[in-house]
Amino acid sequence: MSSLRRKLLTASSMSHADRRLIVEASVALLVARLRSLLPFRVLVRHLGGILAPHSRTGPPAPPAPPAPLSQAEADMIFAIRWSVGAVTPWLPFRTLCLQQAIAARAMLERRGIDSVLHLGVRDPTGTALEAHAWLDAGGLNVTGYPVDPALTEVGRFV
């Protein structure tokens, strides 16, 4: 069976709500890819400004506990995570972790669900900077998980 035929069969068996989420995730990922072409300082302003991960004068502060989620919100978070993950490999362009986190965050914001977009680096003092972005909402993993424990969080968008 051809790949296109398999995709069409899968799409035809999806619910209307799932197809809508797939389309929304596709558009959100395209917009996120375009936004990621902006200079980082401009992108930071679009995302609401970056916050330090913890106080620089003392030990790291524990993260604030997330607000309790309703079952409908938790279900929506899982659905958005699924849609972004399902669409990503089929797009005609490559999406990176930051773009996936930006897209999922925008989808959550449209539904009034708060999220935290984290930025981390491996070996921030070395010559080869390796960065990663991940998103969580209400204590649930959305994109970019699992997070490598060798990463150091350098900022977050809340």
GROMACS .gro file of C-alpha atoms in nm, residues 11-96:
model
   86
   11ALA     CA    1  -0.727   1.052   0.782
   12SER     CA    2  -1.066   0.918   0.673
   13SER     CA    3  -1.092   0.708   0.989
   14MET     CA    4  -1.020   1.006   1.217
   15SER     CA    5  -1.292   1.196   1.394
   16HIS     CA    6  -1.376   1.546   1.274
   17ALA     CA    7  -1.218   1.688   1.593
   18ASP     CA    8  -0.893   1.499   1.530
   19ARG     CA    9  -0.877   1.617   1.169
   20ARG     CA   10  -0.932   1.974   1.288
   21LEU     CA   11  -0.647   1.936   1.539
   22ILE     CA   12  -0.417   1.797   1.268
   23VAL     CA   13  -0.489   2.096   1.044
   24GLU     CA   14  -0.446   2.338   1.334
   25ALA     CA   15  -0.116   2.176   1.435
   26SER     CA   16   0.009   2.195   1.075
   27VAL     CA   17  -0.068   2.566   1.055
   28ALA     CA   18   0.072   2.633   1.404
   29LEU     CA   19   0.397   2.454   1.313
   30LEU     CA   20   0.429   2.655   0.992
   31VAL     CA   21   0.374   2.981   1.181
   32ALA     CA   22   0.619   2.870   1.452
   33ARG     CA   23   0.880   2.791   1.187
   34LEU     CA   24   0.837   3.137   1.037
   35ARG     CA   25   0.852   3.302   1.381
   36SER     CA   26   1.172   3.113   1.462
   37LEU     CA   27   1.340   3.290   1.170
   38LEU     CA   28   1.311   3.616   1.363
   39PRO     CA   29   1.613   3.735   1.561
   40PHE     CA   30   1.604   3.572   1.905
   41ARG     CA   31   1.556   3.904   2.088
   42VAL     CA   32   1.244   3.971   1.877
   43LEU     CA   33   1.114   3.616   1.924
   44VAL     CA   34   1.156   3.656   2.301
   45ARG     CA   35   0.928   3.961   2.293
   46HIS     CA   36   0.668   3.769   2.090
   47LEU     CA   37   0.673   3.488   2.347
   48GLY     CA   38   0.621   3.728   2.636
   49GLY     CA   39   0.974   3.778   2.763
   50ILE     CA   40   1.210   3.528   2.914
   51LEU     CA   41   1.238   3.467   3.288
   52ALA     CA   42   1.539   3.328   3.472
   53PRO     CA   43   1.486   2.968   3.578
   54HIS     CA   44   1.568   3.049   3.941
   55SER     CA   45   1.712   3.316   4.166
   56ARG     CA   46   2.075   3.396   4.097
   57THR     CA   47   2.140   3.494   4.461
   58GLY     CA   48   2.055   3.165   4.626
   59PRO     CA   49   1.964   2.805   4.567
   60PRO     CA   50   1.714   2.729   4.293
   61ALA     CA   51   1.359   2.804   4.397
   62PRO     CA   52   1.118   2.515   4.361
   63PRO     CA   53   0.884   2.562   4.068
   64ALA     CA   54   0.538   2.694   4.153
   65PRO     CA   55   0.287   2.411   4.159
   66PRO     CA   56   0.072   2.410   3.848
   67ALA     CA   57  -0.293   2.502   3.881
   68PRO     CA   58  -0.515   2.195   3.899
   69LEU     CA   59  -0.646   2.088   3.561
   70SER     CA   60  -0.994   1.975   3.478
   71GLN     CA   61  -1.027   1.644   3.296
   72ALA     CA   62  -1.126   1.834   2.980
   73GLU     CA   63  -0.807   2.046   2.999
   74ALA     CA   64  -0.589   1.739   3.056
   75ASP     CA   65  -0.757   1.565   2.761
   76MET     CA   66  -0.694   1.872   2.543
   77ILE     CA   67  -0.326   1.883   2.645
   78PHE     CA   68  -0.289   1.517   2.545
   79ALA     CA   69  -0.472   1.582   2.217
   80ILE     CA   70  -0.247   1.877   2.132
   81ARG     CA   71   0.063   1.674   2.220
   82TRP     CA   72  -0.063   1.396   1.993
   83SER     CA   73  -0.146   1.629   1.703
   84VAL     CA   74   0.190   1.810   1.705
   85GLY     CA   75   0.374   1.478   1.728
   86ALA     CA   76   0.162   1.319   1.455
   87VAL     CA   77   0.201   1.605   1.207
   88THR     CA   78   0.571   1.681   1.255
   89PRO     CA   79   0.718   1.393   1.049
   90TRP     CA   80   0.482   1.454   0.755
   91LEU     CA   81   0.545   1.824   0.700
   92PRO     CA   82   0.747   1.931   0.395
   93PHE     CA   83   0.988   2.115   0.628
   94ARG     CA   84   1.180   2.014   0.937
   95THR     CA   85   1.056   2.137   1.273
   96LEU     CA   86   1.286   2.163   1.570
   0.00000   0.00000   0.00000
